[in-house]
Amino acid sequence: ENLPGLYNLETLILSFNELVKIENIDSLTALSTLDLSFNMVRRFENIKTLSTLTTLAMNSNLLHRTEDLSMLRKYVPHLHSLNLANNPVCEMKSYRHYVLRRLLKL
């Protein structure tokens, strides 16, 4: 909740916090690495200002919508490392191919 004043923050690790939403990070415009692993996040939300993000770890959450991957493509264009392991979305047929087709820099 005290993140808005950290404008120059480049790495944020919030794993194992039982988070259910991505929030209060829209002012972190210098962020290059975000680790939200082992939480309870269901959707990619509030990521429109994370255009400098290059590494995103979201493994072991509750992500289930392939549509959210399109949001990554649109708002996080420099993403080159993505970990979504152990999310329901990974059980989708041809999931890996789908992700690589949408996010060409991975």
XYZ file of N, CA, C and O in Angstrom:
424
model
N 0.802 -1.201 0.000
C 0.000 0.000 0.000
C 0.844 1.263 0.000
O 0.382 2.309 -0.348
N 2.105 1.191 0.381
C 2.989 2.361 0.404
C 3.882 2.431 -0.823
O 4.938 3.024 -0.785
N 3.473 1.858 -1.920
C 4.285 1.806 -3.126
C 4.249 3.062 -3.986
O 5.217 3.325 -4.690
N 3.172 3.844 -3.987
C 3.094 4.957 -4.937
C 4.258 5.940 -4.928
O 4.544 6.544 -5.943
N 4.979 6.110 -3.849
C 6.084 7.063 -3.813
C 7.406 6.515 -4.315
O 8.393 7.242 -4.385
N 7.446 5.261 -4.712
C 8.694 4.617 -5.123
C 8.867 4.667 -6.640
O 9.004 3.644 -7.307
N 8.943 5.859 -7.198
C 8.973 6.061 -8.643
C 10.153 5.397 -9.342
O 10.037 4.976 -10.481
N 11.294 5.307 -8.689
C 12.502 4.765 -9.313
C 12.733 3.284 -9.026
O 13.765 2.739 -9.413
N 11.795 2.643 -8.383
C 11.930 1.234 -8.047
C 12.001 0.388 -9.320
O 11.174 0.524 -10.210
N 13.012 -0.477 -9.407
C 13.193 -1.303 -10.600
C 12.796 -2.764 -10.378
O 12.417 -3.447 -11.326
N 12.895 -3.259 -9.151
C 12.556 -4.653 -8.848
C 11.605 -4.684 -7.662
O 11.866 -4.065 -6.638
N 10.521 -5.432 -7.823
C 9.538 -5.569 -6.752
C 9.196 -7.048 -6.602
O 8.753 -7.693 -7.552
N 9.408 -7.574 -5.410
C 9.117 -8.970 -5.113
C 8.007 -9.017 -4.068
O 8.195 -8.586 -2.934
N 6.862 -9.528 -4.493
C 5.692 -9.634 -3.619
C 5.187 -11.072 -3.558
O 3.996 -11.313 -3.373
N 6.081 -12.018 -3.706
C 5.674 -13.416 -3.684
C 5.276 -13.842 -2.267
O 5.713 -13.245 -1.282
N 4.420 -14.854 -2.194
C 3.951 -15.430 -0.927
C 3.272 -14.404 -0.028
O 3.514 -14.342 1.166
N 2.377 -13.593 -0.605
C 1.665 -12.574 0.174
C 0.151 -12.730 0.155
O -0.559 -11.856 0.642
N -0.356 -13.783 -0.443
C -1.792 -14.024 -0.529
C -2.537 -12.883 -1.219
O -3.687 -12.582 -0.897
N -1.884 -12.242 -2.185
C -2.521 -11.162 -2.939
C -3.568 -11.742 -3.876
O -3.350 -12.776 -4.499
N -4.684 -11.063 -4.002
C -5.727 -11.512 -4.913
C -5.847 -10.598 -6.135
O -6.470 -10.965 -7.130
N -5.257 -9.410 -6.068
C -5.300 -8.445 -7.166
C -3.943 -7.786 -7.328
O -3.189 -7.640 -6.372
N -3.677 -7.364 -8.547
C -2.510 -6.523 -8.810
C -3.003 -5.089 -8.672
O -3.838 -4.639 -9.454
N -2.501 -4.393 -7.677
C -2.960 -3.022 -7.464
C -1.875 -2.180 -6.804
O -0.906 -2.696 -6.277
N -2.060 -0.871 -6.893
C -1.150 0.115 -6.298
C 0.252 0.078 -6.889
O 1.210 0.456 -6.224
N 0.372 -0.357 -8.134
C 1.701 -0.364 -8.761
C 1.751 0.537 -9.991
O 2.777 0.610 -10.653
N 0.674 1.237 -10.279
C 0.628 2.056 -11.489
C 1.611 3.217 -11.495
O 1.962 3.721 -12.547
N 2.115 3.627 -10.352
C 3.098 4.716 -10.318
C 4.538 4.213 -10.444
O 5.469 5.003 -10.515
N 4.721 2.903 -10.514
C 6.066 2.312 -10.591
C 6.510 2.201 -12.045
O 6.732 1.120 -12.582
N 6.687 3.326 -12.676
C 6.949 3.368 -14.113
C 8.371 2.953 -14.493
O 8.649 2.747 -15.674
N 9.271 2.788 -13.536
C 10.634 2.341 -13.822
C 10.808 0.848 -13.558
O 11.901 0.302 -13.731
N 9.756 0.184 -13.167
C 9.822 -1.221 -12.788
C 10.235 -2.096 -13.971
O 9.638 -2.042 -15.038
N 11.280 -2.908 -13.777
C 11.708 -3.828 -14.830
C 11.456 -5.282 -14.440
O 11.293 -6.134 -15.298
N 11.406 -5.582 -13.145
C 11.175 -6.944 -12.669
C 10.069 -6.943 -11.622
O 10.139 -6.198 -10.651
N 9.088 -7.806 -11.836
C 7.976 -7.935 -10.903
C 7.746 -9.414 -10.619
O 7.552 -10.208 -11.533
N 7.804 -9.780 -9.349
C 7.584 -11.167 -8.931
C 6.351 -11.223 -8.040
O 6.365 -10.726 -6.916
N 5.298 -11.806 -8.565
C 4.046 -11.984 -7.829
C 3.736 -13.471 -7.662
O 2.572 -13.872 -7.559
N 4.750 -14.278 -7.629
C 4.586 -15.730 -7.535
C 3.942 -16.145 -6.217
O 4.078 -15.469 -5.203
N 3.257 -17.276 -6.272
C 2.652 -17.894 -5.088
C 1.694 -16.942 -4.356
O 1.787 -16.725 -3.158
N 0.781 -16.378 -5.138
C -0.297 -15.564 -4.598
C -1.614 -16.148 -5.081
O -1.663 -17.322 -5.450
N -2.656 -15.350 -5.100
C -3.968 -15.824 -5.534
C -4.560 -14.902 -6.599
O -5.768 -14.681 -6.660
N -3.705 -14.366 -7.447
C -4.120 -13.437 -8.495
C -4.826 -14.203 -9.612
O -4.328 -15.213 -10.088
N -5.984 -13.703 -10.032
C -6.781 -14.355 -11.075
C -6.648 -13.685 -12.442
O -6.922 -14.293 -13.459
N -6.285 -12.393 -12.469
C -6.251 -11.642 -13.730
C -5.093 -10.658 -13.728
O -4.641 -10.217 -12.686
N -4.666 -10.297 -14.941
C -3.711 -9.211 -15.095
C -4.503 -7.917 -15.063
O -5.259 -7.620 -15.982
N -4.342 -7.153 -14.005
C -5.048 -5.881 -13.857
C -4.041 -4.800 -13.500
O -3.002 -5.070 -12.926
N -4.389 -3.578 -13.829
C -3.583 -2.422 -13.435
C -2.144 -2.525 -13.907
O -1.213 -2.186 -13.176
N -1.957 -2.963 -15.149
C -0.598 -3.090 -15.688
C -0.324 -2.085 -16.809
O 0.726 -2.134 -17.423
N -1.222 -1.182 -17.043
C -1.106 -0.258 -18.177
C 0.124 0.643 -18.122
O 0.595 1.097 -19.152
N 0.656 0.892 -16.941
C 1.811 1.793 -16.819
C 3.136 1.039 -16.670
O 4.161 1.652 -16.420
N 3.117 -0.262 -16.860
C 4.329 -1.070 -16.664
C 5.056 -1.346 -17.975
O 5.571 -2.440 -18.211
N 5.169 -0.351 -18.813
C 5.759 -0.541 -20.140
C 7.255 -0.855 -20.090
O 7.813 -1.359 -21.056
N 7.925 -0.591 -18.969
C 9.356 -0.883 -18.861
C 9.627 -2.280 -18.310
O 10.784 -2.698 -18.228
N 8.588 -3.005 -17.963
C 8.742 -4.335 -17.381
C 9.355 -5.303 -18.389
O 8.905 -5.406 -19.523
N 10.405 -6.004 -17.973
C 11.050 -6.999 -18.842
C 10.913 -8.410 -18.277
O 10.990 -9.379 -19.019
N 10.726 -8.536 -16.965
C 10.626 -9.843 -16.319
C 9.398 -9.873 -15.422
O 9.235 -9.003 -14.569
N 8.573 -10.893 -15.632
C 7.358 -11.044 -14.838
C 7.225 -12.492 -14.380
O 7.179 -13.407 -15.203
N 7.187 -12.683 -13.073
C 6.984 -14.014 -12.499
C 5.606 -14.037 -11.845
O 5.355 -13.308 -10.889
N 4.739 -14.862 -12.412
C 3.366 -15.002 -11.900
C 3.046 -16.469 -11.670
O 1.890 -16.872 -11.712
N 4.068 -17.286 -11.466
C 3.836 -18.705 -11.273
C 3.067 -18.972 -9.991
O 3.131 -18.209 -9.042
N 2.291 -20.043 -10.016
C 1.509 -20.497 -8.860
C 0.525 -19.436 -8.360
O 0.486 -19.093 -7.185
N -0.269 -18.934 -9.306
C -1.391 -18.062 -8.990
C -2.652 -18.749 -9.494
O -2.668 -19.976 -9.639
N -3.689 -17.989 -9.784
C -4.956 -18.559 -10.252
C -5.354 -18.006 -11.622
O -6.534 -17.904 -11.939
N -4.374 -17.638 -12.436
C -4.641 -17.079 -13.758
C -5.315 -18.128 -14.628
O -4.829 -19.248 -14.748
N -6.428 -17.748 -15.255
C -7.172 -18.716 -16.038
C -7.659 -18.197 -17.390
O -8.181 -18.952 -18.183
N -7.448 -16.939 -17.695
C -7.969 -16.348 -18.936
C -6.858 -16.095 -19.947
O -5.914 -15.366 -19.668
N -6.986 -16.661 -21.125
C -5.996 -16.401 -22.171
C -6.079 -14.951 -22.661
O -5.090 -14.411 -23.139
N -7.225 -14.330 -22.509
C -7.393 -12.942 -22.928
C -6.422 -12.016 -22.201
O -6.005 -10.989 -22.720
N -6.073 -12.383 -20.992
C -5.148 -11.554 -20.220
C -3.762 -11.505 -20.852
O -3.026 -10.545 -20.676
N -3.410 -12.534 -21.594
C -2.106 -12.540 -22.254
C -2.028 -11.454 -23.320
O -0.960 -10.888 -23.561
N -3.150 -11.133 -23.922
C -3.181 -10.049 -24.905
C -2.921 -8.707 -24.242
O -2.343 -7.807 -24.848
N -3.338 -8.574 -22.997
C -3.062 -7.341 -22.250
C -1.563 -7.174 -22.054
O -1.038 -6.070 -22.131
N -0.875 -8.274 -21.800
C 0.580 -8.201 -21.650
C 1.218 -7.694 -22.936
O 2.117 -6.862 -22.910
N 0.761 -8.210 -24.046
C 1.314 -7.794 -25.334
C 1.113 -6.291 -25.559
O 2.001 -5.606 -26.043
N -0.046 -5.820 -25.197
C -0.388 -4.411 -25.438
C 0.338 -3.459 -24.487
O 0.870 -2.436 -24.905
N 0.368 -3.788 -23.197
C 0.871 -2.841 -22.203
C 2.291 -3.111 -21.714
O 2.891 -2.256 -21.071
N 2.817 -4.287 -21.983
C 4.164 -4.638 -21.515
C 4.986 -5.106 -22.729
O 5.338 -6.278 -22.838
N 5.285 -4.191 -23.639
C 5.896 -4.562 -24.915
C 7.329 -5.079 -24.834
O 7.795 -5.738 -25.760
N 8.041 -4.801 -23.753
C 9.445 -5.205 -23.643
C 9.638 -6.475 -22.826
O 10.770 -6.850 -22.512
N 8.568 -7.141 -22.499
C 8.634 -8.354 -21.690
C 9.405 -9.442 -22.433
O 9.077 -9.788 -23.559
N 10.463 -9.953 -21.811
C 11.227 -11.036 -22.449
C 11.338 -12.268 -21.562
O 11.805 -13.315 -22.000
N 10.878 -12.156 -20.316
C 10.890 -13.313 -19.416
C 9.550 -13.370 -18.679
O 9.177 -12.417 -17.989
N 8.851 -14.494 -18.844
C 7.528 -14.654 -18.247
C 7.412 -16.053 -17.662
O 7.683 -17.043 -18.339
N 7.010 -16.133 -16.396
C 6.794 -17.422 -15.758
C 5.341 -17.485 -15.291
O 4.943 -16.752 -14.386
N 4.580 -18.353 -15.923
C 3.174 -18.562 -15.564
C 2.924 -19.992 -15.106
O 1.778 -20.441 -15.050
N 3.966 -20.720 -14.796
C 3.835 -22.132 -14.412
C 2.865 -22.299 -13.249
O 2.729 -21.427 -12.387
N 2.186 -23.427 -13.252
C 1.244 -23.786 -12.181
C 0.070 -22.819 -12.045
O -0.366 -22.515 -10.940
N -0.417 -22.341 -13.170
C -1.641 -21.560 -13.235
C -2.643 -22.354 -14.063
O -2.249 -23.082 -14.982
N -3.931 -22.217 -13.794
C -4.929 -22.943 -14.588
C -4.819 -22.691 -16.094
O -5.073 -23.581 -16.892
N -4.396 -21.496 -16.493
C -4.278 -21.184 -17.920
C -3.275 -22.110 -18.620
O -3.388 -22.371 -19.817
N -2.339 -22.649 -17.883
C -1.327 -23.537 -18.458
C -1.903 -24.877 -18.907
O -1.257 -25.595 -19.676
N -3.079 -25.206 -18.449
C -3.708 -26.469 -18.818
C -4.445 -26.384 -20.150
O -4.898 -27.396 -20.678
N -4.521 -25.190 -20.710
C -5.165 -24.998 -21.995
C -4.388 -25.731 -23.094
O -3.155 -25.737 -23.093
N -5.104 -26.326 -24.020
C -4.470 -27.004 -25.137
C -3.631 -25.997 -25.938
O -4.078 -24.887 -26.206
N -2.429 -26.361 -26.284
C -1.500 -25.520 -27.055
C -1.166 -24.211 -26.345
O -0.873 -23.195 -26.978
N -1.206 -24.221 -25.051
C -0.932 -23.021 -24.241
C 0.415 -22.383 -24.595
O 0.502 -21.190 -24.841
N 1.476 -23.186 -24.611
C 2.815 -22.659 -24.875
C 2.891 -21.990 -26.248
O 3.409 -20.886 -26.385
N 2.345 -22.636 -27.245
C 2.324 -22.078 -28.591
C 1.526 -20.770 -28.614
O 1.930 -19.788 -29.242
N 0.405 -20.757 -27.933
C -0.446 -19.568 -27.861
C 0.323 -18.385 -27.259
O 0.304 -17.281 -27.786
N 1.012 -18.638 -26.159
C 1.771 -17.571 -25.481
C 2.887 -17.051 -26.378
O 3.057 -15.841 -26.536
N 3.642 -17.940 -26.966
C 4.766 -17.520 -27.804
C 4.305 -16.772 -29.057
O 5.021 -15.911 -29.557
N 3.133 -17.112 -29.547
C 2.577 -16.396 -30.699
C 2.132 -14.986 -30.327
O 2.233 -14.053 -31.118
N 1.618 -14.825 -29.120
C 1.148 -13.516 -28.667
C 2.284 -12.605 -28.183
O 2.242 -11.400 -28.367
N 3.254 -13.198 -27.531
C 4.348 -12.426 -26.922
C 5.652 -12.781 -27.629
O 6.427 -13.621 -27.181
N 5.897 -12.115 -28.716
C 6.977 -12.476 -29.624
C 8.388 -12.298 -29.054
O 9.330 -12.903 -29.538
N 8.558 -11.471 -28.043
C 9.896 -11.227 -27.499
C 10.328 -12.243 -26.453
O 11.453 -12.199 -25.977
N 9.453 -13.159 -26.094
C 9.812 -14.166 -25.089
C 10.808 -15.149 -25.669
O 10.783 -15.513 -26.788
